[in-house]
Amino acid sequence: MSPALIAALPFLGAAMPSILIRTGRTNAAAVSALFTGLALLGLLLNLPTVMAGGVVETKIDWLPWLGLNVNFWIDGLGMLFATLILGIGLLIILYARFYLSNKDPVGQFYTYLLLFQGAMVGIVLSDNILLLLIFWELTSLSSFLLIGYWKHLPAGRQGARMALTVTGLGGLSMIAGMLILGNIAGSYDISEILQHKDAIQASPYYIPALLLILGGAFTKSAQFPFHFWLPHAMAAPTPVSAYLHSATMVKAGLFLMARMWPVLSGTPEWFYIVASVGLITMLIAAKIAIFKHDMKALLAFSTVSHLGLITFMLGLGTEAGALAAVFHIINHATFKAALFMSAGIVDHEAGTRDLTRISGLRKLMPITFVIATIAALSMAGIPFFNGFLSKEMMLEAAAHTKWLDNSWLIPVLATIAALFSATYAFRFISHGFFGPPPEDLPKTPHDPPFGMWISPAFLAFLVIAIGLFPMAVAGGYVQMATNAVVGGGYHMHELKIWHGVTPALIMSAIAVTGGIALLVAHRPFQRLWDATPRPEAKVMFDWVVTKVQSLAAWITQGLHTGAMARYLMLFTITAVGVGLYAFMSGTLGPQTRALTPVNGAAVTSWLLLLTATMCIVAFHHNRILALVLIGIVGLTVSISFIFLSAPDLALTQISVEIVTTVLMLLALNFLPKITSIESSRMKIGFDVGLSVAAGVAVSGLIYALLTRDFAFPTMSGYMLDNSYNLAGGDNVVNVILVDFRGYDTFGEITVLGIAALVIFALTEALLQGASSRKLIAWRPDVPRGGDKHPLMLLIVTRVMMPIALVVGLYIFLRGHNEPGGGFIAGLVVAIALVTQYMASGFAWTQARQKVYYHVLIASGVLVAGITGAGAFFNDMPFLTSDFGYVKLPGLDKFELATAAGFDLGVFLGVVGSVMLALGGLSRLARRAAMGEEGGEEGAHIAAEKPEARVLAPLSAGPYPPEAKVPRRWWKTARAAREATQNERDTVHENKKTNGGDH
Amino acid sequence: MEVLVASAIGVLTAAGIYMILRLRTFPVVVGMSLLSYAVNVFLFATGRLVINQPPILRDGVTSYTDPIPQALVLTAIVISFGMTAVVVMLALGAFIEAGNDRIDLEEEEDGQ
C-alpha cells in the first residue's frame, strides 16, 4: 500500500466513529480498529522491501515552487515508528472500548484518536519537512483535544492548554529551524537534506538551526526544562495517556532527533546539548517519580526519565548510542503502555490509583498484578525482560563516555538514574500490589473483563519475548531502524542477554540493589521530600501566562481606546511620515510630459470644486448644506470625467451621486441636522495642519505622476488592440469589466450584494427590541412639509418610469460598444425605482414591487457565475467570453456576446443591492412614522418579505385594501392579514401597559 | 490642466481628512465621501490626462486614453456607494441605540 494512503487512512476513518456511535460503543471502536488495522496491514505489506534496505515512496507535487511536496516514504525509521503507532493504537482502541463508560462521548474519543493517529503516522512517513511541520502541528492540536477530553475536569482543560502552549511554541521554533535547514540544503525533501551533512555542519547557520529544531524536539519529548507539561497532561483518560506517552506524541521529538541524526549529530554542540539535557532529564525525572503517590504521575515522570535516556543515547552521536536509542524506543513503548493500562485498570476497578490508599491488590487482581509486575520489572532493568537489554546498552555506552575529559561523571550519573528508575518501578509494584489487603476503597477491586486486560497482556508477552529472544523477535526491526538512523551501512552485532562481566553489568547490579535498598528506606526519604520546598512548574507557568495576558491586554487597551478620531489621526500621520521619508530618500526623475493646455471651462469647474469643498469644511456644521455642497463636488467630478475622456465614469459618477444623496437624506431624517463645535481650537488647528500636509503630499505625488510618462509599457495597449478582435466590443472600459477582468467584476458585484445584505441585517436588528421602541417614540426634529406625496411629483415620476426603464435598457444594450453597460444601467433603473418610492410612498411602491430584492442580488451573482461557467462547455477557463454575429430577417446584422449575459448579472446585482440598501433606511423611517401617526398604522411596516409586503395595502391611505396583490402571494396574504390583526391587538395592549416607560 | 487636477485632488484629500477627524458620524461620512472622490480621481489620473480621446474604438482613430484606470475606478465608484451605505447604516444604528452620534467610545459614555 502506498505510504500516502497509509497516512490518509486514519483521517479518512476519523468521521466514522462519531457517526456510528449512535449504534453503540462497540461499533465505533470496531470501525476505528478497522481503519487502523487496514493502515497497519498496508504498512506491513511493505515490510519485506524496507527490511531489505529499500525505501517505499509516494511523490505528489503540491506547491513545487514553494518546495512543498506531498512526499511520503517508508524507510527503516518510519517503519518502526509507524508500526508502534498503529500497533499500539489498535491495542488502545480495544482497551478504550472497555475503559470509557457509556456516559463519555465515546464517538468523539475515537474521532480524536484517529485524527491524532493520522497526524503521527504523517510525521513519521513524511519525506518533506514542510509536510512534516503540518502533521507536527496537527499532533499538537489533536492531542489538545484528547488531553482535554474530559471537558468537565478543570485539570484536564488546564493540562490540555499547557500541553498545547508548550508543544505549540516548540513547533514554531522547529518550523524556523527546519526552514533554515531546508535553505542550507537547497531542498525541503528530507531524503535530499540527509545527503548534505557536510554543507549543513559547515554552515554558519548550523547552530541556530540546531537550537531551534531541538527547541521543537525537547518540548514535544518533555525534556528538561520543558518537562513540566507532561505530568499535567495526565488528567487525560488513561487510554490517552497510555497512547500519547508511551508510543506516540512524546516520541515525536525523539523521532525528529533520530530523523535528523545523520546531518545534525556528531558535532560537539550536538553532544553537549543533547546528551547533557537527556542525562539531566533522566536523572531529575527519575528522582521525582520515586516520590509520586499517584500511579499515573509516577509513570508520567518515569516516562520523562526514559525519554531523557533515549535523548541521551541519541546525543552521544555514536552508532552504539543510536542502537541503544532505537532498541529502547521499542522496549519503552511496550512496557510503558502496559504499565499505563494497568494503572488505568486499577483506577477503573478500585476507584483510586493513589499508592498510599491501595495495597495488596495482588490477591484481588491477579491478572493485572502479573501484567504490571512483568512490565515494571522490565522498567527496572531486570534480566530476561526487554528493558534490561536496552538499559545495559545505555550503561555500556555511558561507561565509555567522557564529559569535558571527565571519565567518571557520566557513568556515575547514569547509574544513579538507573538506580532511581529501579526504585520507582519496585515501589509501583510493592506499594500497589503487595502488603495487607486494601481498606476503605471506593470500589471492591477485581480483575477487569478480558477485553480490557488483553491489550496490556499482549504487551507484557512482548516484553518477555523480546527479553528472552531479542534477536529473533526484535532483531530485524532494530537493525532496520538503526540503519536508517545512522544513515545506512550499519551492521548490528547480535542482541544478547549475556555479554560477560562488563562494566554495564556491574552498574546494573548496583542500580538494582541500590533501588531495593532505597525502597526499603523509602519512608524517611519521602518525609524529607515532602518537607523540602520545590519550585512548582505549574505555578510558574500560570504566572507567566497571566503576565503575558495582562501585557497583551495592556497593549491592546493602549492602542485600542475606542477613540476613532485618534486612530485615523495616527494613521494619517504615519502615512504622511512614510511618504515624506520615501520622498526624501528617493530621487525624482525628470519631467517628460508637456502640460495639457487649460481652457475656461476647466478653470470654472476647478473654481466650483474648490469653493464647494472649502465651503463644506467651513459650513459642515449645517449638515443639509454640507449635503448640498457635496452634491456640487460630485457633479463637478462627473463633468471632469467627461472632459478627460471618460464618459463611462461620468455616467456612473452622476448616477451614484443621486443614490448617495438619497441615502444621506434618509439618514439625515434621523440624525441631528447640526453638528455643534466640540473640538478645541488647538485640535482644529492641528487637524487643519495635518490635513493640509496630507493634501499637499497627495497633490505633489499625483502632479509628479501626471508630468511623467509610464516607466514601462502598460497593459492598455493589449486591451485596446484586442478589445474588438477577442471580445467583439468597441467600448474598451466595458470590455475590461465584463471580459478581460471579469473575475474582478464578479467579485465586485458579490461584495456589493454582501454590503446590501449587511445593511438588511442591520435594519432587521434595529427593527427589534429597544431600538424599535426608540424608533416608534421618535419625533421629527424639524417641521415637515404639508404634502407627503405631492401630486405633481407623483404623476411625473409615474409617467417617467417606463421611459426611465427604456433608457436603462438602452444603456445596458449599447454598453459593449458605446458608453454604458450593466453598472450604469443598473444605477439608472435603481434611480427610477427610488423615485417611485419617494413620490408615491414606500407602501404603495412595495406592494407593486413583484420581485424580491434579495432574489435580484442572488440572481445577479448567479447569472454572472453561470455565464462564466458556460465557458467550460467551450473547454475554456471560467469567464472566458465568446461572441458571434446574428442576422435576423428585418433587422441589421447584430452581435451577440456571452459577455452580455455576464453584464446582465452585473445589472441585476446592482439594482438589487442599491434597492435593498435604500429600502433598509426607508423601513426605519416607516417604523418611526408608525409612532408619529399613532399605533393604528403599525401594519404598514412592509418588510422585505413577501408575507409582510402584502400587509402594506391595508393601511396605505388612498389605496383600498383590495389593491392588487401579486397572485402567488394570495394564500399567504390571507394568513398574514389575520396575523396582523392579532399583532395589532398585541401592539395596542403593549402600548397601554408599558408604552409610557420609554 | 495637470496643475488643476493635482491641486483639486489635494484639496479634496485635505478636506476629506479634516472631516474624518471630526467627532460626529455625519461629518465623518461626508469626509469619507470626499476622500472617495479624491482617491477615485487620483486612480483615474494615473492613466494620465487625455482630452477628447475616449476609449471607444472608432475606425480611423489610433490614439485612445488609458482604459484600465477607468475600469478600475468605475467599479470603485459603485463599491464606494456600497461602503458609504454600510457606514451610514452603522452610524444610524449607533445613533438610534446610543442616543448620540459620537464616534469615540470615551468617558462621555458616563455609564448610561
mmCIF file of N, CA and C in Angstrom, chain A residues 762-857:
data_model
loop_
_atom_site.group_PDB
_atom_site.id
_atom_site.type_symbol
_atom_site.label_atom_id
_atom_site.label_comp_id
_atom_site.label_asym_id
_atom_site.label_seq_id
_atom_site.Cartn_x
_atom_site.Cartn_y
_atom_site.Cartn_z
ATOM 1 N N LEU A 762 -28.577 44.758 9.506
ATOM 2 C CA LEU A 762 -28.570 45.841 10.494
ATOM 3 C C LEU A 762 -29.977 46.386 10.683
ATOM 4 N N THR A 763 -30.703 46.526 9.565
ATOM 5 C CA THR A 763 -32.063 47.038 9.659
ATOM 6 C C THR A 763 -32.919 46.114 10.493
ATOM 7 N N GLU A 764 -32.804 44.825 10.199
ATOM 8 C CA GLU A 764 -33.591 43.851 10.954
ATOM 9 C C GLU A 764 -33.321 43.986 12.442
ATOM 10 N N ALA A 765 -32.014 44.155 12.775
ATOM 11 C CA ALA A 765 -31.651 44.254 14.184
ATOM 12 C C ALA A 765 -32.262 45.516 14.796
ATOM 13 N N LEU A 766 -32.251 46.608 14.006
ATOM 14 C CA LEU A 766 -32.758 47.865 14.558
ATOM 15 C C LEU A 766 -34.273 47.859 14.679
ATOM 16 N N LEU A 767 -34.913 46.983 13.920
ATOM 17 C CA LEU A 767 -36.374 46.960 13.957
ATOM 18 C C LEU A 767 -36.875 46.080 15.086
ATOM 19 N N GLN A 768 -35.963 45.640 15.938
ATOM 20 C CA GLN A 768 -36.396 44.783 17.034
ATOM 21 C C GLN A 768 -35.977 45.374 18.367
ATOM 22 N N GLY A 769 -36.679 44.997 19.395
ATOM 23 C CA GLY A 769 -36.277 45.320 20.755
ATOM 24 C C GLY A 769 -36.259 46.801 21.055
ATOM 25 N N ALA A 770 -35.258 47.179 21.853
ATOM 26 C CA ALA A 770 -35.230 48.529 22.399
ATOM 27 C C ALA A 770 -35.162 49.580 21.302
ATOM 28 N N SER A 771 -34.344 49.296 20.257
ATOM 29 C CA SER A 771 -34.190 50.324 19.241
ATOM 30 C C SER A 771 -35.487 50.514 18.472
ATOM 31 N N SER A 772 -36.267 49.444 18.350
ATOM 32 C CA SER A 772 -37.554 49.594 17.683
ATOM 33 C C SER A 772 -38.463 50.514 18.495
ATOM 34 N N ARG A 773 -38.461 50.333 19.809
ATOM 35 C CA ARG A 773 -39.309 51.195 20.646
ATOM 36 C C ARG A 773 -38.823 52.635 20.571
ATOM 37 N N LYS A 774 -37.486 52.799 20.509
ATOM 38 C CA LYS A 774 -36.962 54.156 20.377
ATOM 39 C C LYS A 774 -37.424 54.781 19.071
ATOM 40 N N LEU A 775 -37.429 53.949 18.019
ATOM 41 C CA LEU A 775 -37.864 54.461 16.719
ATOM 42 C C LEU A 775 -39.324 54.890 16.779
ATOM 43 N N ILE A 776 -40.138 54.058 17.428
ATOM 44 C CA ILE A 776 -41.561 54.383 17.483
ATOM 45 C C ILE A 776 -41.765 55.674 18.275
ATOM 46 N N ALA A 777 -40.944 55.836 19.321
ATOM 47 C CA ALA A 777 -41.079 57.024 20.152
ATOM 48 C C ALA A 777 -40.461 58.254 19.497
ATOM 49 N N TRP A 778 -39.774 58.048 18.385
ATOM 50 C CA TRP A 778 -39.031 59.144 17.750
ATOM 51 C C TRP A 778 -39.997 60.159 17.143
ATOM 52 N N ARG A 779 -39.655 61.447 17.293
ATOM 53 C CA ARG A 779 -40.452 62.508 16.669
ATOM 54 C C ARG A 779 -39.526 63.339 15.791
ATOM 55 N N PRO A 780 -40.008 63.731 14.640
ATOM 56 C CA PRO A 780 -39.145 64.524 13.750
ATOM 57 C C PRO A 780 -38.708 65.808 14.442
ATOM 58 N N ASP A 781 -37.439 66.191 14.218
ATOM 59 C CA ASP A 781 -36.935 67.368 14.900
ATOM 60 C C ASP A 781 -37.021 68.628 14.037
ATOM 61 N N VAL A 782 -37.498 68.476 12.815
ATOM 62 C CA VAL A 782 -37.740 69.686 12.011
ATOM 63 C C VAL A 782 -39.160 69.576 11.461
ATOM 64 N N PRO A 783 -39.805 70.730 11.238
ATOM 65 C CA PRO A 783 -41.169 70.682 10.729
ATOM 66 C C PRO A 783 -41.238 70.021 9.357
ATOM 67 N N ARG A 784 -42.314 69.305 9.093
ATOM 68 C CA ARG A 784 -42.479 68.593 7.827
ATOM 69 C C ARG A 784 -43.274 69.430 6.842
ATOM 70 N N GLY A 785 -43.052 69.193 5.575
ATOM 71 C CA GLY A 785 -43.885 69.815 4.565
ATOM 72 C C GLY A 785 -45.295 69.249 4.689
ATOM 73 N N GLY A 786 -46.298 70.004 4.286
ATOM 74 C CA GLY A 786 -47.657 69.554 4.497
ATOM 75 C C GLY A 786 -48.036 68.376 3.619
ATOM 76 N N ASP A 787 -47.519 68.365 2.408
ATOM 77 C CA ASP A 787 -47.951 67.357 1.444
ATOM 78 C C ASP A 787 -46.958 66.209 1.426
ATOM 79 N N LYS A 788 -47.405 65.060 1.846
ATOM 80 C CA LYS A 788 -46.481 63.940 1.939
ATOM 81 C C LYS A 788 -46.084 63.443 0.550
ATOM 82 N N HIS A 789 -47.051 63.290 -0.288
ATOM 83 C CA HIS A 789 -46.791 62.783 -1.631
ATOM 84 C C HIS A 789 -47.346 63.780 -2.641
ATOM 85 N N PRO A 790 -46.569 64.811 -2.994
ATOM 86 C CA PRO A 790 -47.078 65.869 -3.880
ATOM 87 C C PRO A 790 -47.575 65.287 -5.200
ATOM 88 N N LEU A 791 -48.707 65.762 -5.620
ATOM 89 C CA LEU A 791 -49.353 65.185 -6.794
ATOM 90 C C LEU A 791 -48.502 65.304 -8.051
ATOM 91 N N MET A 792 -47.887 66.500 -8.210
ATOM 92 C CA MET A 792 -47.054 66.724 -9.396
ATOM 93 C C MET A 792 -45.943 65.693 -9.478
ATOM 94 N N LEU A 793 -45.254 65.577 -8.372
ATOM 95 C CA LEU A 793 -44.120 64.640 -8.324
ATOM 96 C C LEU A 793 -44.603 63.224 -8.618
ATOM 97 N N LEU A 794 -45.762 62.913 -8.002
ATOM 98 C CA LEU A 794 -46.318 61.577 -8.148
ATOM 99 C C LEU A 794 -46.586 61.257 -9.621
ATOM 100 N N ILE A 795 -47.253 62.206 -10.304
ATOM 101 C CA ILE A 795 -47.606 61.967 -11.697
ATOM 102 C C ILE A 795 -46.355 61.905 -12.561
ATOM 103 N N VAL A 796 -45.471 62.875 -12.348
ATOM 104 C CA VAL A 796 -44.274 62.933 -13.196
ATOM 105 C C VAL A 796 -43.458 61.653 -13.062
ATOM 106 N N THR A 797 -43.255 61.214 -11.826
ATOM 107 C CA THR A 797 -42.437 60.009 -11.671
ATOM 108 C C THR A 797 -43.104 58.802 -12.311
ATOM 109 N N ARG A 798 -44.420 58.733 -12.195
ATOM 110 C CA ARG A 798 -45.081 57.551 -12.773
ATOM 111 C C ARG A 798 -45.018 57.573 -14.300
ATOM 112 N N VAL A 799 -45.141 58.778 -14.860
ATOM 113 C CA VAL A 799 -45.030 58.866 -16.315
ATOM 114 C C VAL A 799 -43.598 58.547 -16.738
ATOM 115 N N MET A 800 -42.664 59.016 -15.925
ATOM 116 C CA MET A 800 -41.256 58.843 -16.287
ATOM 117 C C MET A 800 -40.788 57.392 -16.156
ATOM 118 N N MET A 801 -41.460 56.664 -15.320
ATOM 119 C CA MET A 801 -40.987 55.307 -15.004
ATOM 120 C C MET A 801 -40.709 54.452 -16.236
ATOM 121 N N PRO A 802 -41.691 54.268 -17.141
ATOM 122 C CA PRO A 802 -41.392 53.434 -18.318
ATOM 123 C C PRO A 802 -40.273 54.024 -19.166
ATOM 124 N N ILE A 803 -40.241 55.354 -19.246
ATOM 125 C CA ILE A 803 -39.188 55.973 -20.055
ATOM 126 C C ILE A 803 -37.831 55.670 -19.442
ATOM 127 N N ALA A 804 -37.775 55.807 -18.125
ATOM 128 C CA ALA A 804 -36.505 55.554 -17.445
ATOM 129 C C ALA A 804 -36.064 54.105 -17.654
ATOM 130 N N LEU A 805 -37.051 53.199 -17.622
ATOM 131 C CA LEU A 805 -36.699 51.792 -17.819
ATOM 132 C C LEU A 805 -36.157 51.560 -19.222
ATOM 133 N N VAL A 806 -36.795 52.226 -20.209
ATOM 134 C CA VAL A 806 -36.317 52.065 -21.584
ATOM 135 C C VAL A 806 -34.900 52.631 -21.711
ATOM 136 N N VAL A 807 -34.688 53.797 -21.064
ATOM 137 C CA VAL A 807 -33.330 54.368 -21.098
ATOM 138 C C VAL A 807 -32.341 53.383 -20.487
ATOM 139 N N GLY A 808 -32.756 52.783 -19.362
ATOM 140 C CA GLY A 808 -31.886 51.805 -18.708
ATOM 141 C C GLY A 808 -31.557 50.665 -19.662
ATOM 142 N N LEU A 809 -32.593 50.153 -20.337
ATOM 143 C CA LEU A 809 -32.393 49.044 -21.275
ATOM 144 C C LEU A 809 -31.436 49.454 -22.391
ATOM 145 N N TYR A 810 -31.669 50.700 -22.877
ATOM 146 C CA TYR A 810 -30.829 51.201 -23.967
ATOM 147 C C TYR A 810 -29.366 51.286 -23.525
ATOM 148 N N ILE A 811 -29.165 51.854 -22.335
ATOM 149 C CA ILE A 811 -27.785 51.984 -21.829
ATOM 150 C C ILE A 811 -27.158 50.607 -21.648
ATOM 151 N N PHE A 812 -27.995 49.675 -21.182
ATOM 152 C CA PHE A 812 -27.475 48.318 -20.973
ATOM 153 C C PHE A 812 -27.036 47.695 -22.295
ATOM 154 N N LEU A 813 -27.944 47.812 -23.317
ATOM 155 C CA LEU A 813 -27.672 47.116 -24.574
ATOM 156 C C LEU A 813 -26.485 47.707 -25.327
ATOM 157 N N ARG A 814 -26.348 49.026 -25.248
ATOM 158 C CA ARG A 814 -25.292 49.606 -26.047
ATOM 159 C C ARG A 814 -23.944 49.527 -25.343
ATOM 160 N N GLY A 815 -23.982 49.039 -24.094
ATOM 161 C CA GLY A 815 -22.796 49.108 -23.244
ATOM 162 C C GLY A 815 -21.546 48.519 -23.859
ATOM 163 N N HIS A 816 -21.700 47.464 -24.652
ATOM 164 C CA HIS A 816 -20.499 46.794 -25.137
ATOM 165 C C HIS A 816 -19.735 47.653 -26.132
ATOM 166 N N ASN A 817 -20.472 48.523 -26.830
ATOM 167 C CA ASN A 817 -19.817 49.290 -27.877
ATOM 168 C C ASN A 817 -19.785 50.794 -27.632
ATOM 169 N N GLU A 818 -20.684 51.275 -26.787
ATOM 170 C CA GLU A 818 -20.754 52.708 -26.501
ATOM 171 C C GLU A 818 -20.746 52.868 -24.996
ATOM 172 N N PRO A 819 -20.544 54.084 -24.499
ATOM 173 C CA PRO A 819 -20.595 54.257 -23.043
ATOM 174 C C PRO A 819 -21.900 53.720 -22.486
ATOM 175 N N GLY A 820 -21.785 52.959 -21.420
ATOM 176 C CA GLY A 820 -22.974 52.349 -20.816
ATOM 177 C C GLY A 820 -22.584 51.024 -20.207
ATOM 178 N N GLY A 821 -23.555 50.118 -20.105
ATOM 179 C CA GLY A 821 -23.248 48.805 -19.562
ATOM 180 C C GLY A 821 -24.037 48.522 -18.300
ATOM 181 N N GLY A 822 -23.781 47.340 -17.745
ATOM 182 C CA GLY A 822 -24.578 46.840 -16.643
ATOM 183 C C GLY A 822 -24.566 47.721 -15.406
ATOM 184 N N PHE A 823 -23.393 48.201 -15.029
ATOM 185 C CA PHE A 823 -23.308 49.032 -13.830
ATOM 186 C C PHE A 823 -24.194 50.262 -13.957
ATOM 187 N N ILE A 824 -23.998 50.984 -15.091
ATOM 188 C CA ILE A 824 -24.701 52.254 -15.247
ATOM 189 C C ILE A 824 -26.185 52.003 -15.413
ATOM 190 N N ALA A 825 -26.546 50.998 -16.234
ATOM 191 C CA ALA A 825 -27.956 50.694 -16.438
ATOM 192 C C ALA A 825 -28.599 50.326 -15.117
ATOM 193 N N GLY A 826 -27.892 49.544 -14.310
ATOM 194 C CA GLY A 826 -28.422 49.163 -13.008
ATOM 195 C C GLY A 826 -28.694 50.376 -12.153
ATOM 196 N N LEU A 827 -27.761 51.312 -12.147
ATOM 197 C CA LEU A 827 -27.945 52.511 -11.332
ATOM 198 C C LEU A 827 -29.125 53.332 -11.846
ATOM 199 N N VAL A 828 -29.243 53.444 -13.182
ATOM 200 C CA VAL A 828 -30.341 54.233 -13.752
ATOM 201 C C VAL A 828 -31.684 53.629 -13.346
ATOM 202 N N VAL A 829 -31.806 52.323 -13.486
ATOM 203 C CA VAL A 829 -33.066 51.674 -13.129
ATOM 204 C C VAL A 829 -33.334 51.818 -11.644
ATOM 205 N N ALA A 830 -32.271 51.693 -10.840
ATOM 206 C CA ALA A 830 -32.467 51.853 -9.400
ATOM 207 C C ALA A 830 -32.981 53.246 -9.081
ATOM 208 N N ILE A 831 -32.437 54.244 -9.775
ATOM 209 C CA ILE A 831 -32.899 55.618 -9.524
ATOM 210 C C ILE A 831 -34.378 55.741 -9.892
ATOM 211 N N ALA A 832 -34.759 55.147 -11.046
ATOM 212 C CA ALA A 832 -36.157 55.205 -11.455
ATOM 213 C C ALA A 832 -37.051 54.595 -10.382
ATOM 214 N N LEU A 833 -36.614 53.485 -9.805
ATOM 215 C CA LEU A 833 -37.410 52.831 -8.762
ATOM 216 C C LEU A 833 -37.459 53.679 -7.500
ATOM 217 N N VAL A 834 -36.288 54.249 -7.147
ATOM 218 C CA VAL A 834 -36.234 55.038 -5.922
ATOM 219 C C VAL A 834 -37.186 56.221 -5.997
ATOM 220 N N THR A 835 -37.256 56.839 -7.167
ATOM 221 C CA THR A 835 -38.151 57.994 -7.270
ATOM 222 C C THR A 835 -39.607 57.564 -7.043
ATOM 223 N N GLN A 836 -39.950 56.352 -7.457
ATOM 224 C CA GLN A 836 -41.302 55.875 -7.170
ATOM 225 C C GLN A 836 -41.533 55.807 -5.669
ATOM 226 N N TYR A 837 -40.560 55.279 -4.964
ATOM 227 C CA TYR A 837 -40.698 55.180 -3.506
ATOM 228 C C TYR A 837 -40.854 56.564 -2.900
ATOM 229 N N MET A 838 -40.067 57.506 -3.427
ATOM 230 C CA MET A 838 -40.101 58.835 -2.830
ATOM 231 C C MET A 838 -41.430 59.516 -3.119
ATOM 232 N N ALA A 839 -41.887 59.371 -4.366
ATOM 233 C CA ALA A 839 -43.069 60.126 -4.747
ATOM 234 C C ALA A 839 -44.347 59.472 -4.233
ATOM 235 N N SER A 840 -44.431 58.151 -4.333
ATOM 236 C CA SER A 840 -45.698 57.505 -4.029
ATOM 237 C C SER A 840 -45.718 56.838 -2.666
ATOM 238 N N GLY A 841 -44.616 56.825 -2.001
ATOM 239 C CA GLY A 841 -44.601 56.209 -0.685
ATOM 240 C C GLY A 841 -44.098 54.779 -0.742
ATOM 241 N N PHE A 842 -43.515 54.393 0.349
ATOM 242 C CA PHE A 842 -42.892 53.068 0.435
ATOM 243 C C PHE A 842 -43.934 51.966 0.256
ATOM 244 N N ALA A 843 -45.039 52.122 0.960
ATOM 245 C CA ALA A 843 -46.017 51.028 0.976
ATOM 246 C C ALA A 843 -46.620 50.815 -0.409
ATOM 247 N N TRP A 844 -46.987 51.912 -1.031
ATOM 248 C CA TRP A 844 -47.612 51.797 -2.349
ATOM 249 C C TRP A 844 -46.666 51.101 -3.314
ATOM 250 N N THR A 845 -45.419 51.555 -3.318
ATOM 251 C CA THR A 845 -44.458 51.010 -4.268
ATOM 252 C C THR A 845 -44.132 49.560 -3.942
ATOM 253 N N GLN A 846 -43.962 49.317 -2.671
ATOM 254 C CA GLN A 846 -43.572 47.972 -2.265
ATOM 255 C C GLN A 846 -44.652 46.965 -2.664
ATOM 256 N N ALA A 847 -45.901 47.382 -2.581
ATOM 257 C CA ALA A 847 -46.980 46.462 -2.912
ATOM 258 C C ALA A 847 -46.964 46.113 -4.398
ATOM 259 N N ARG A 848 -46.397 47.009 -5.208
ATOM 260 C CA ARG A 848 -46.368 46.750 -6.653
ATOM 261 C C ARG A 848 -45.029 46.153 -7.107
ATOM 262 N N GLN A 849 -44.184 46.068 -6.161
ATOM 263 C CA GLN A 849 -42.835 45.579 -6.459
ATOM 264 C C GLN A 849 -42.887 44.062 -6.407
ATOM 265 N N LYS A 850 -42.813 43.422 -7.564
ATOM 266 C CA LYS A 850 -43.092 41.990 -7.567
ATOM 267 C C LYS A 850 -41.850 41.139 -7.384
ATOM 268 N N VAL A 851 -40.703 41.756 -7.485
ATOM 269 C CA VAL A 851 -39.504 40.939 -7.318
ATOM 270 C C VAL A 851 -38.839 41.317 -6.004
ATOM 271 N N TYR A 852 -38.444 40.335 -5.338
ATOM 272 C CA TYR A 852 -37.816 40.389 -4.052
ATOM 273 C C TYR A 852 -36.357 40.824 -4.294
ATOM 274 N N TYR A 853 -35.869 41.881 -3.589
ATOM 275 C CA TYR A 853 -34.522 42.389 -3.908
ATOM 276 C C TYR A 853 -33.405 41.394 -3.589
ATOM 277 N N HIS A 854 -33.657 40.589 -2.559
ATOM 278 C CA HIS A 854 -32.651 39.547 -2.278
ATOM 279 C C HIS A 854 -32.489 38.640 -3.492
ATOM 280 N N VAL A 855 -33.652 38.343 -4.109
ATOM 281 C CA VAL A 855 -33.617 37.446 -5.264
ATOM 282 C C VAL A 855 -32.844 38.105 -6.403
ATOM 283 N N LEU A 856 -33.040 39.432 -6.534
ATOM 284 C CA LEU A 856 -32.308 40.140 -7.591
ATOM 285 C C LEU A 856 -30.806 40.006 -7.382
ATOM 286 N N ILE A 857 -30.353 40.235 -6.150
ATOM 287 C CA ILE A 857 -28.915 40.145 -5.872
ATOM 288 C C ILE A 857 -28.424 38.740 -6.178
#
